[in-house]
Amino acid sequence: MTAVVPTPAAEKPVEPPPKERRPRRNLTPWILLLPGLLWLVVFFLVPILTSVSASVQQGDYDDGFKLTWHWANYVDAVTKFGPQYLHSGLYSLLCTVLCLLLGYPVAYFIAFKGGRWKSLLMALVIVPSFTSFLIRTIAWKTILADNSPLVRLLGDLHVLKLTTALGWTVGDHVLASPAAVVCGMVYNFLPFTILPLYTSLEKIDPRLHEAGHDLYCNTFTTWRRITLPLSMPGVIGGTLLTFIPAVGDYINAQLLGNPNTGVVGQKIEDLFLRNTQGYPVGSAISVVMMVGTLVLVMSYIRKAGTEDLI
Amino acid sequence: MSSNDVLGRTEGGDLRLVGLTKRYGSFTAVDDLNLTVPQGSFFALLGASGCGKTTTLRMVSGLEEPTVGQIFLGDEDVTDRKPYRRPVNTVFQNYALFPHLDIYENVAFGLRRRGVRDVRKPVEEMLDLVELGHVAKRKPHQLSGGQQQRIALARALINQPQVLLLDEPLGALDLKLRRQMQIELKRIQLEVGLTFVHVTHDQEEAMTMADTIAVMNAGRIEQMGSPAQLYENPRTTFVANFLGQSNLIPGTVEGVTGGTATISAHGQRLTLDAARCPVSSGLVILGVRPEKVQIATCDAEVPSGHNKLTGGVVLDTSFIGVSTQYLVKLPSGEELSVFEQNTGRPIQRPGAEVTVFWDPGQGFGLEGGQDIEAGADVEEDAA
């Protein structure tokens, strides 16, 4: 043997240096942080405070709004928009679950079977995002149009009868239905699920799969006992990155939905831009949505036990 | 143990490889391997990287499918069985411990997958065997390389496989720890009495632990035997050079009389045990290990009956404490290594004229016409 390879972890703890020196103060990190902090203050903190403040004001565009601590705005915000909250929650949840179900196999395949095509395949996942969000969503109008091959096929297979009975499509149409909204959302947010999943799957040593096979796991058990737990950071990251923007999204509902698929975002837009007195209640809804999402996400992270995984 | 349990383990289960071949495209990694590993033995597959030893191991574990050939465990043909249906476990080169499970669960993994309910006792026993009971609650990354290695061993051993496969298990450890683990592995093997098949490129590691060594080269077994057999009687120049060092001197057999073969090499007459000479006439390579060669000043007496080569000049002298290593240049231009144990004899300086000699009974003969350098440098490449 010629080379002596050092062990990665030394057996003995390293002795502290005999003389302790006072650490030198270093301002560089703070200076580097400054632009980012400024950005956050101006474009995040100030708008949030303005929203919170606006949510307890009263008035209209002509006379101006005054801070009157009018908490009744919140009563309106919570009680008057039941269907919109329901739709936002339901669509975004469904979108997240579908993205996970569709995205996990894709990420798995690219990470473990992609070989030298890995980068190209990942690029293909991202490339559609180079087109504008709006245009991509409008494109779905064509895909889901009544005379499109897809919709005709679904009609011929009598799938539409079933989905219409369940209330997800309307008659023979897919467009302007809850199903269309969810389709558009899944399509638009899928890369946000795949990317974190791929990152965490790609980090898994394929030799762990071999170790699993060696220790009596078939392919499914290997996935269940080894791959899945190790990819949980990706699952959590991916679902959060999908759910959070999805719950606030209203473009898909606007372009692919119908008057009965209204989501909270549409209502907020409506109150802000088309109602002379809507500003305070719109702000209150925004605050409710933010707090609601925050609570949901926090409890989700706590339940999933990410501190141990990330 | 019943004679045939869930995993098909049978008693008297020798591992037999019959005509095993693995080809990747036009490259033959393992070439028509025939091998029997007796139950309970410590068997080493020794060879440089790329010689097919790891591929052989992976075919036994089921992680690789043979192109041709069969694998038997006892009387059972396991060639087509999935890896998770074979009574065989592997200690992987980089341990492949499950990073999301603690040490206890890593060790318990195999038992749990087989549906064993009460894992506490066997896991604790196994952790005691590798002397790591105190780290049960830690995660693999919190352990040192040596500890991880022992956990990988425990994780495989707890399943009481019919054959335990070790793929360069000590490769990532430093020299001192490796020595320690060699002794440890041997102790554990004797204690549990399972068949160990150990793949390594480190000849010292193989010789320290194994009962039987198979030296592999280019997908074939070059020679197989106990460490002493291989060392004392290598059959090819590859084995002679790969397993320790050898001085190889090409010559011609002059004749065989009364159990002694007479060989002429560079105009000098040398002798060899006829039993250790593979040819009775023609080209031969005479080999002798450096530590069996003695060195003396050119005017000194050489014991009668010894092989003697005169007119050498010391090229290099390295004093390493327990011994002194000389490189002696012969008049023929050949260089000979000599290891002399430090018994207080005077050290020959470079440039000194010397005579080298050895007991003819300590030499070995190889068939002539082979590449004298075969296997000499491969170890460096592999390490």
XYZ file of C-alpha atoms in Angstrom:
693
model
C 0.000 0.000 0.000
C 1.367 3.346 -0.926
C -1.322 5.911 -0.187
C -2.654 6.467 3.283
C -6.138 7.872 3.014
C -7.202 10.028 5.952
C -10.473 9.051 7.571
C -13.194 11.659 7.019
C -14.078 11.931 10.680
C -11.143 12.096 13.065
C -11.397 9.833 16.083
C -9.922 12.345 18.506
C -11.558 15.701 19.163
C -9.476 18.650 18.075
C -7.881 20.472 21.014
C -8.857 24.122 21.325
C -6.018 26.549 20.627
C -4.180 27.450 23.835
C -4.611 31.204 23.619
C -8.040 32.603 22.900
C -8.175 35.610 20.662
C -11.059 37.966 20.551
C -12.822 37.520 17.195
C -12.303 40.460 14.877
C -15.412 42.434 13.996
C -16.355 42.080 10.407
C -18.803 44.500 8.805
C -18.753 42.985 5.323
C -21.707 40.602 5.852
C -23.855 43.475 7.065
C -22.927 45.667 4.128
C -23.696 42.828 1.738
C -27.055 42.274 3.447
C -28.082 45.909 3.180
C -29.503 46.008 -0.396
C -31.592 42.899 0.248
C -32.859 44.226 3.556
C -33.757 47.562 1.970
C -35.624 45.775 -0.799
C -37.589 43.712 1.718
C -38.466 46.768 3.809
C -39.670 48.830 0.847
C -41.439 46.142 -1.147
C -42.506 43.668 1.527
C -42.739 45.166 4.990
C -44.226 48.550 4.002
C -46.922 47.046 1.719
C -47.900 44.534 4.397
C -48.217 47.244 7.019
C -50.207 49.375 4.561
C -52.523 46.435 3.914
C -53.017 45.733 7.580
C -53.689 49.391 8.224
C -56.069 49.638 5.262
C -57.994 46.627 6.507
C -59.292 48.596 9.491
C -60.051 51.831 7.597
C -63.319 53.226 6.279
C -64.234 55.540 3.446
C -64.272 55.671 -0.373
C -62.165 56.900 -3.259
C -63.816 60.305 -3.396
C -63.598 61.222 0.283
C -60.485 59.254 1.117
C -59.978 56.455 3.620
C -59.561 57.039 7.357
C -58.099 54.759 9.996
C -61.109 54.137 12.266
C -60.189 50.663 13.580
C -63.259 49.391 11.818
C -62.928 45.693 12.732
C -66.257 44.967 11.065
C -64.266 44.766 7.814
C -62.930 41.452 9.056
C -66.404 40.181 9.811
C -67.292 40.935 6.197
C -64.037 39.434 4.951
C -64.573 36.169 6.756
C -68.322 35.704 6.400
C -69.208 37.027 2.972
C -66.839 35.081 0.713
C -67.366 31.463 1.709
C -67.457 29.975 -1.833
C -64.277 31.823 -2.842
C -62.335 30.576 0.176
C -63.640 27.099 -0.486
C -62.612 27.212 -4.145
C -59.169 28.659 -3.424
C -58.505 26.018 -0.802
C -59.926 23.122 -2.788
C -58.270 23.955 -6.117
C -54.874 24.672 -4.646
C -54.963 21.539 -2.507
C -55.999 19.410 -5.452
C -53.384 21.101 -7.610
C -50.679 20.366 -5.022
C -51.655 16.708 -4.713
C -51.838 16.227 -8.491
C -48.514 17.999 -8.991
C -46.933 15.666 -6.444
C -48.432 12.563 -8.060
C -47.350 13.653 -11.534
C -44.064 15.272 -10.548
C -42.611 12.582 -8.277
C -42.294 9.907 -10.984
C -40.846 12.478 -13.399
C -38.269 13.679 -10.867
C -37.499 10.074 -9.880
C -36.985 9.012 -13.468
C -34.725 11.948 -14.281
C -32.698 11.603 -11.079
C -32.091 7.849 -11.262
C -32.542 6.833 -14.884
C -31.630 10.078 -16.617
C -27.931 9.284 -16.839
C -26.206 11.718 -19.150
C -29.550 13.160 -20.277
C -30.291 14.478 -16.766
C -29.529 18.130 -17.482
C -31.370 18.113 -20.795
C -34.455 16.522 -19.247
C -34.467 19.033 -16.406
C -34.135 21.842 -18.940
C -37.206 20.477 -20.722
C -39.121 20.707 -17.452
C -38.178 24.349 -17.049
C -38.232 25.555 -20.653
C -42.036 26.142 -20.821
C -41.619 28.725 -18.047
C -39.745 30.892 -20.552
C -43.119 31.689 -22.069
C -45.335 34.146 -20.236
C -47.602 32.701 -17.571
C -50.557 34.403 -19.204
C -49.888 33.028 -22.686
C -49.381 29.510 -21.349
C -52.710 29.718 -19.555
C -54.483 31.053 -22.617
C -52.974 28.167 -24.602
C -54.964 25.828 -22.412
C -58.126 27.394 -23.799
C -57.199 25.770 -27.101
C -56.269 22.454 -25.535
C -59.556 22.292 -23.642
C -61.746 23.785 -26.371
C -64.889 21.816 -27.237
C -63.592 20.583 -30.585
C -60.076 19.758 -29.394
C -58.916 16.149 -29.844
C -58.478 15.739 -26.088
C -61.971 16.854 -25.193
C -63.484 14.785 -28.023
C -61.606 11.734 -26.825
C -62.781 12.285 -23.246
C -66.324 12.691 -24.562
C -66.097 9.499 -26.618
C -64.789 7.606 -23.623
C -67.734 8.931 -21.570
C -65.298 10.367 -19.052
C -67.026 13.725 -19.284
C -70.320 12.218 -18.167
C -68.670 11.077 -14.993
C -66.831 14.340 -14.321
C -69.956 16.353 -15.065
C -71.922 14.233 -12.635
C -69.254 14.998 -10.049
C -69.499 18.694 -10.855
C -65.987 19.089 -12.239
C -66.994 19.689 -15.847
C -70.085 21.312 -17.305
C -72.062 19.288 -19.824
C -69.860 18.331 -22.759
C -67.464 21.167 -22.068
C -64.223 21.092 -20.197
C -63.412 24.734 -20.663
C -64.985 27.104 -18.145
C -65.217 24.455 -15.450
C -63.451 23.640 -12.184
C -61.573 20.858 -13.983
C -60.126 23.365 -16.455
C -58.995 25.615 -13.614
C -57.220 22.757 -11.873
C -55.664 21.584 -15.176
C -54.226 25.030 -15.795
C -52.933 25.288 -12.237
C -51.279 21.865 -12.339
C -49.640 22.695 -15.637
C -48.373 26.056 -14.430
C -47.074 24.898 -11.067
C -45.703 21.468 -11.958
C -42.083 22.677 -12.395
C -42.192 24.128 -8.862
C -42.915 20.629 -7.566
C -40.435 18.832 -9.798
C -37.429 21.057 -9.129
C -37.125 20.573 -5.347
C -38.072 16.901 -5.706
C -35.367 16.364 -8.292
C -32.789 18.154 -6.154
C -33.421 15.938 -3.160
C -33.781 12.705 -5.153
C -30.632 13.404 -7.095
C -28.672 13.630 -3.842
C -29.610 10.068 -2.864
C -26.761 7.637 -3.378
C -27.984 4.888 -5.748
C -25.914 2.464 -3.710
C -28.495 2.877 -0.955
C -30.963 1.244 -3.325
C -28.562 -1.640 -3.753
C -28.201 -1.881 0.008
C -32.002 -2.003 0.215
C -32.222 -4.804 -2.341
C -29.495 -6.611 -0.478
C -31.487 -6.314 2.744
C -34.670 -7.961 1.454
C -36.449 -4.942 -0.062
C -38.121 -5.289 -3.435
C -38.307 -2.215 -5.629
C -41.419 -0.856 -3.922
C -40.201 -1.433 -0.365
C -36.876 0.145 -1.260
C -38.756 3.221 -2.401
C -41.059 3.201 0.613
C -38.347 2.645 3.250
C -35.333 4.400 1.765
C -36.061 6.690 -1.171
C -39.259 8.266 0.137
C -37.962 9.183 3.602
C -34.784 10.583 2.066
C -36.758 12.623 -0.474
C -39.120 14.098 2.137
C -37.319 17.473 2.114
C -38.087 17.629 -1.609
C -41.686 16.552 -1.090
C -42.212 19.229 1.551
C -40.341 21.894 -0.391
C -42.147 21.044 -3.617
C -45.612 20.988 -2.109
C -45.016 24.293 -0.317
C -43.638 25.956 -3.432
C -46.743 24.777 -5.265
C -49.402 25.331 -2.635
C -48.443 28.847 -1.555
C -48.605 30.467 -5.005
C -51.524 28.236 -6.022
C -53.711 29.360 -3.149
C -53.332 32.986 -4.198
C -53.550 32.342 -7.947
C -56.537 33.759 -9.791
C -55.339 33.874 -13.401
C -56.293 30.258 -14.014
C -59.721 30.739 -12.461
C -60.191 33.924 -14.437
C -59.190 32.523 -17.812
C -60.252 28.892 -17.580
C -63.091 29.039 -15.080
C -66.692 30.235 -15.051
C -68.630 32.557 -12.733
C -69.088 29.647 -10.326
C -65.379 28.940 -9.917
C -64.510 32.269 -8.306
C -61.463 32.253 -6.058
C -60.346 34.673 -3.374
C -57.831 36.395 -5.627
C -60.530 37.378 -8.082
C -62.599 38.835 -5.281
C -59.684 40.869 -3.957
C -58.975 42.222 -7.431
C -62.632 43.063 -7.796
C -62.780 44.936 -4.488
C -59.534 46.810 -5.141
C -60.135 47.873 -8.726
C -63.864 47.870 -9.338
C -65.427 48.968 -6.080
C -65.044 52.510 -4.762
C -65.462 51.394 -1.169
C -63.881 47.966 -1.486
C -60.356 48.848 -0.489
C -60.607 48.068 3.272
C -62.487 44.789 2.905
C -60.135 43.727 0.097
C -57.205 44.385 2.406
C -58.880 42.463 5.204
C -59.332 39.455 2.912
C -55.647 39.686 1.951
C -54.638 39.665 5.602
C -56.951 36.717 6.342
C -55.458 34.783 3.415
C -51.909 35.534 4.508
C -52.515 34.529 8.108
C -54.515 31.479 7.029
C -51.807 30.271 4.645
C -49.125 30.919 7.233
C -50.967 28.867 9.873
C -51.601 26.023 7.421
C -47.984 25.960 6.246
C -46.578 26.119 9.763
C -48.711 23.260 11.009
C -47.848 21.267 7.875
C -44.129 21.764 8.421
C -44.469 20.869 12.067
C -46.440 17.731 11.270
C -43.996 16.649 8.586
C -41.141 17.110 11.047
C -38.844 18.879 8.646
C -36.335 20.045 11.222
C -35.064 16.502 11.226
C -34.992 16.213 7.453
C -33.723 19.470 6.037
C -31.926 -23.638 11.744
C -34.222 -25.833 9.731
C -32.744 -27.444 6.672
C -34.554 -25.056 4.367
C -35.947 -21.822 5.823
C -37.805 -18.881 4.279
C -34.845 -17.560 2.372
C -33.901 -20.976 1.138
C -30.865 -21.320 3.327
C -29.660 -24.866 3.356
C -27.184 -26.580 5.558
C -23.874 -27.511 4.022
C -24.130 -24.567 1.693
C -20.952 -24.206 -0.264
C -20.941 -21.330 -2.720
C -20.318 -22.647 -6.225
C -19.789 -20.569 -9.331
C -20.072 -22.572 -12.529
C -18.840 -21.154 -15.813
C -19.702 -17.649 -14.651
C -19.178 -15.029 -17.339
C -20.100 -11.360 -17.476
C -19.729 -9.347 -20.641
C -20.408 -5.645 -21.105
C -20.654 -5.217 -24.848
C -17.387 -6.498 -26.203
C -15.622 -6.253 -22.835
C -15.453 -9.435 -20.798
C -15.304 -8.515 -17.124
C -15.508 -12.055 -15.780
C -14.449 -14.918 -17.986
C -15.754 -18.453 -17.407
C -15.168 -18.506 -13.669
C -15.386 -21.837 -11.860
C -15.035 -21.682 -8.136
C -16.136 -23.421 -4.967
C -16.057 -21.614 -1.665
C -16.471 -24.088 1.178
C -18.979 -23.210 3.881
C -17.478 -21.406 6.854
C -14.319 -20.333 5.102
C -12.837 -16.891 4.743
C -12.276 -16.541 1.034
C -10.533 -13.619 -0.633
C -10.779 -12.532 -4.237
C -7.602 -10.602 -4.822
C -6.769 -8.541 -7.849
C -6.114 -5.104 -9.251
C -8.996 -2.785 -10.068
C -10.804 -3.862 -13.203
C -9.893 -7.538 -12.841
C -13.518 -8.564 -12.393
C -13.504 -9.303 -8.685
C -16.217 -6.813 -7.748
C -18.339 -7.885 -10.714
C -18.066 -11.465 -9.466
C -19.183 -10.367 -6.013
C -22.113 -8.404 -7.413
C -23.253 -11.423 -9.393
C -23.250 -13.494 -6.209
C -25.286 -10.837 -4.412
C -27.676 -10.609 -7.370
C -27.050 -6.946 -8.096
C -25.554 -7.941 -11.437
C -26.841 -10.636 -13.768
C -24.347 -13.051 -15.260
C -24.233 -13.288 -19.050
C -23.533 -17.020 -18.863
C -23.133 -19.447 -15.991
C -24.725 -20.415 -12.730
C -24.425 -19.653 -9.068
C -25.199 -22.334 -6.505
C -25.665 -22.035 -2.788
C -25.517 -25.569 -1.533
C -27.612 -27.475 -4.045
C -29.815 -24.506 -4.796
C -29.401 -22.642 -8.076
C -29.821 -18.968 -7.135
C -28.738 -17.511 -10.496
C -32.192 -16.147 -11.325
C -33.181 -15.075 -7.840
C -33.609 -11.395 -7.091
C -31.046 -9.957 -4.663
C -33.693 -9.611 -1.939
C -34.485 -13.306 -2.205
C -30.946 -14.554 -1.677
C -29.552 -15.637 1.687
C -26.554 -13.439 0.958
C -25.683 -10.030 2.380
C -23.117 -7.473 1.377
C -20.877 -5.056 3.237
C -20.586 -2.265 0.698
C -17.404 -0.446 -0.142
C -18.680 2.906 1.112
C -20.864 1.214 3.735
C -24.128 2.582 2.226
C -25.657 3.035 5.683
C -29.147 4.551 5.563
C -28.608 8.187 6.540
C -32.204 8.744 7.705
C -32.169 5.895 10.203
C -30.246 5.716 13.437
C -27.665 2.999 14.028
C -30.131 0.757 15.829
C -32.611 0.907 12.941
C -29.861 0.441 10.385
C -28.843 -2.787 12.065
C -32.459 -3.859 12.564
C -33.368 -3.098 8.935
C -32.932 -6.569 7.456
C -34.770 -8.276 10.325
C -37.698 -5.857 10.113
C -38.014 -6.385 6.335
C -38.235 -10.107 6.934
C -40.990 -9.513 9.443
C -39.069 -10.430 12.574
C -41.090 -9.052 15.491
C -38.667 -8.907 18.355
C -35.515 -7.304 17.035
C -34.224 -5.840 20.285
C -32.184 -8.807 21.451
C -30.441 -9.651 18.180
C -29.710 -5.987 17.465
C -28.178 -5.470 20.887
C -26.156 -8.648 20.556
C -24.909 -7.586 17.159
C -23.969 -4.112 18.388
C -22.094 -5.772 21.253
C -20.289 -8.023 18.802
C -18.916 -5.000 16.959
C -18.464 -3.199 20.305
C -20.655 -0.246 19.392
C -23.633 -0.613 21.706
C -23.178 2.957 22.930
C -23.842 4.568 19.532
C -27.240 2.911 18.926
C -29.147 6.195 18.974
C -26.775 8.107 16.716
C -27.103 8.762 13.009
C -24.516 7.274 10.626
C -22.910 10.635 9.806
C -22.067 11.099 13.483
C -19.795 8.050 13.393
C -16.174 7.787 12.348
C -15.194 5.791 9.274
C -14.131 2.802 11.341
C -17.360 2.808 13.319
C -19.466 3.086 10.174
C -17.565 0.153 8.759
C -18.386 -1.972 11.775
C -22.061 -0.960 11.628
C -22.168 -1.936 7.957
C -20.795 -5.296 9.009
C -23.334 -5.637 11.813
C -26.200 -4.686 9.499
C -25.243 -7.501 7.136
C -24.272 -10.091 9.744
C -27.463 -9.838 11.782
C -29.316 -11.603 8.964
C -27.041 -14.626 9.352
C -26.517 -14.895 5.634
C -25.265 -18.098 4.156
C -22.531 -16.070 2.534
C -21.337 -12.634 3.602
C -19.860 -10.568 0.801
C -17.343 -7.854 1.619
C -16.540 -5.403 -1.153
C -13.238 -3.692 -0.307
C -14.651 -3.098 3.154
C -11.523 -1.501 4.530
C -10.627 0.571 1.484
C -11.670 3.906 2.966
C -9.880 3.468 6.282
C -6.400 4.643 7.140
C -3.589 2.176 7.480
C -3.605 1.791 11.254
C -7.366 1.395 11.467
C -7.268 -1.045 8.578
C -4.823 -3.293 10.446
C -7.059 -3.187 13.487
C -10.168 -3.993 11.447
C -8.427 -6.900 9.699
C -7.904 -8.580 13.037
C -11.419 -7.647 14.111
C -12.998 -9.085 10.953
C -11.103 -12.325 11.322
C -12.198 -12.582 14.958
C -15.837 -12.011 14.045
C -15.685 -14.500 11.199
C -14.340 -17.192 13.517
C -16.943 -16.284 16.120
C -19.983 -16.451 13.835
C -18.628 -19.174 11.570
C -20.205 -17.844 8.376
C -18.727 -17.964 4.895
C -17.018 -14.671 4.109
C -16.143 -13.734 0.552
C -13.853 -10.761 0.633
C -12.893 -8.680 -2.381
C -9.723 -6.637 -2.127
C -6.804 -5.283 -4.098
C -4.633 -5.257 -0.989
C -2.554 -8.431 -0.894
C -1.588 -7.931 2.714
C -5.238 -7.625 3.707
C -6.082 -10.816 1.835
C -3.176 -12.703 3.350
C -3.909 -11.552 6.903
C -7.507 -12.679 6.894
C -8.270 -15.271 4.271
C -8.003 -19.049 4.483
C -8.027 -19.242 0.709
C -7.087 -16.573 -1.795
C -8.019 -16.531 -5.454
C -5.808 -14.161 -7.410
C -7.810 -12.701 -10.281
C -6.417 -11.137 -13.417
C -8.343 -10.014 -16.498
C -11.544 -11.785 -15.501
C -9.903 -15.117 -14.758
C -8.521 -16.795 -11.683
C -4.778 -16.828 -12.034
C -4.150 -19.057 -9.035
C -5.949 -20.188 -5.926
C -4.663 -21.502 -2.645
C -3.787 -20.711 0.941
C -1.751 -17.547 1.501
C 1.372 -19.642 2.196
C 0.901 -21.776 -0.924
C 0.479 -18.743 -3.120
C 3.436 -16.982 -1.603
C 5.821 -19.917 -1.643
C 4.712 -21.498 -4.895
C 3.293 -18.950 -7.273
C 2.520 -20.474 -10.633
C 2.706 -17.357 -12.772
C 4.838 -14.242 -12.825
C 1.661 -12.228 -12.178
C 1.053 -13.994 -8.879
C 4.748 -13.894 -7.977
C 4.837 -10.127 -8.439
C 1.359 -9.239 -7.207
C 1.619 -11.187 -3.974
C 4.673 -9.705 -2.327
C 7.844 -9.084 -4.280
C 9.871 -11.541 -6.313
C 13.247 -11.682 -7.949
C 12.671 -13.405 -11.255
C 15.631 -14.690 -13.221
C 15.069 -16.154 -16.703
C 17.183 -19.213 -17.496
C 17.269 -22.629 -19.152
C 16.841 -26.028 -17.523
C 20.008 -28.025 -18.145
C 18.811 -31.239 -16.597
C 17.039 -32.867 -13.691
C 18.898 -35.292 -11.463
C 17.834 -36.784 -8.168
C 15.145 -34.299 -7.322
C 17.237 -31.293 -8.280
C 16.874 -29.232 -11.406
C 19.959 -27.513 -12.719
C 19.404 -24.209 -14.398
C 21.848 -22.005 -16.231
C 21.221 -18.307 -16.096
C 23.614 -15.610 -17.247
C 26.408 -18.168 -17.384
C 25.967 -19.144 -13.743
C 24.690 -22.500 -12.546
C 21.728 -22.414 -10.185
C 19.674 -25.229 -8.723
C 16.051 -25.686 -7.801
C 13.852 -28.348 -6.194
C 12.690 -30.457 -9.107
C 9.262 -30.653 -7.501
C 8.959 -26.881 -7.721
C 10.142 -26.674 -11.298
C 7.272 -26.866 -13.813
C 9.434 -27.799 -16.804
C 12.067 -30.474 -17.254
C 13.872 -28.759 -20.096
C 13.967 -25.483 -21.964
C 13.068 -22.016 -20.770
C 12.293 -21.426 -17.143
C 12.033 -18.470 -14.795
C 13.675 -18.948 -11.434
C 12.126 -16.953 -8.651
C 13.241 -16.163 -5.146
C 11.728 -13.839 -2.571
C 13.947 -10.926 -1.463
C 13.921 -11.911 2.205
C 15.323 -15.363 1.349
C 18.341 -13.920 -0.382
C 21.418 -13.225 1.691
C 24.101 -10.741 0.958
C 27.827 -10.878 1.728
C 31.037 -9.150 0.699
C 32.541 -10.681 -2.429
C 35.347 -12.404 -0.523
C 33.129 -14.048 2.092
C 32.457 -17.807 2.329
C 29.166 -18.963 0.858
C 27.697 -22.091 2.503
C 28.091 -25.080 0.190
C 25.063 -26.120 -1.831
C 23.677 -22.603 -1.937
C 22.807 -20.817 -5.145
C 25.292 -18.049 -5.659
C 25.446 -15.043 -7.927
C 28.756 -13.213 -7.868
C 29.919 -9.838 -9.049
C 26.947 -7.823 -7.847
C 27.176 -4.150 -6.988
C 24.933 -2.506 -4.393
C 22.869 0.175 -6.124
C 20.746 1.296 -3.244
C 20.514 0.645 0.466
C 17.487 1.561 2.557
C 17.662 1.001 6.249
C 14.140 0.692 7.649
C 14.833 -0.535 11.153
C 13.580 -4.133 11.213
C 15.373 -4.803 7.980
C 17.644 -3.343 5.385
C 16.567 -3.425 1.756
C 19.221 -3.656 -0.903
C 19.019 -3.296 -4.623
C 21.876 -5.249 -6.178
C 22.877 -4.926 -9.809
C 24.209 -8.130 -11.331
C 26.808 -8.239 -14.105
C 24.019 -9.305 -16.469
C 22.309 -5.968 -15.829
C 19.501 -7.484 -13.809
C 18.549 -5.955 -10.492
C 17.871 -8.101 -7.461
C 16.134 -7.077 -4.235
C 17.457 -8.362 -0.977
C 15.809 -7.877 2.415
C 18.122 -8.550 5.283
C 16.750 -8.742 8.780
C 18.441 -6.446 11.244
C 20.529 -8.929 13.207
C 23.473 -6.606 13.652
C 25.385 -7.617 10.512
C 27.292 -4.808 8.853
C 25.349 -2.793 6.333
C 26.625 -2.772 2.745
C 26.938 0.722 1.315
C 25.945 1.546 -2.262
C 28.830 0.788 -4.594
C 30.074 -2.171 -2.540
C 30.856 -5.347 -4.463
C 28.810 -8.200 -3.093
C 27.826 -11.800 -3.590
C 24.201 -12.823 -3.158
C 23.204 -16.385 -2.286
C 20.208 -18.429 -1.138
C 19.127 -21.888 -0.150
C 17.980 -23.637 -3.379
C 15.044 -25.099 -1.434
C 13.628 -21.575 -1.072
C 13.470 -20.833 -4.784
C 10.542 -21.548 -7.102
C 10.303 -22.149 -10.806
C 7.865 -20.661 -13.308
C 7.235 -21.603 -16.887
C 9.572 -19.692 -19.147
C 8.476 -17.165 -21.710
C 6.135 -15.164 -19.424
C 6.251 -11.429 -18.963
C 8.552 -10.970 -16.005
C 6.960 -7.625 -15.122
C 3.352 -8.920 -15.042
C 1.548 -7.840 -11.915
C 4.495 -5.834 -10.609
C 3.018 -2.345 -10.868
C -0.706 -2.947 -10.769
C -1.006 -2.454 -7.072
C 0.052 1.175 -7.297
C -2.574 1.807 -9.959
C -5.262 0.283 -7.837
C -4.371 2.142 -4.679
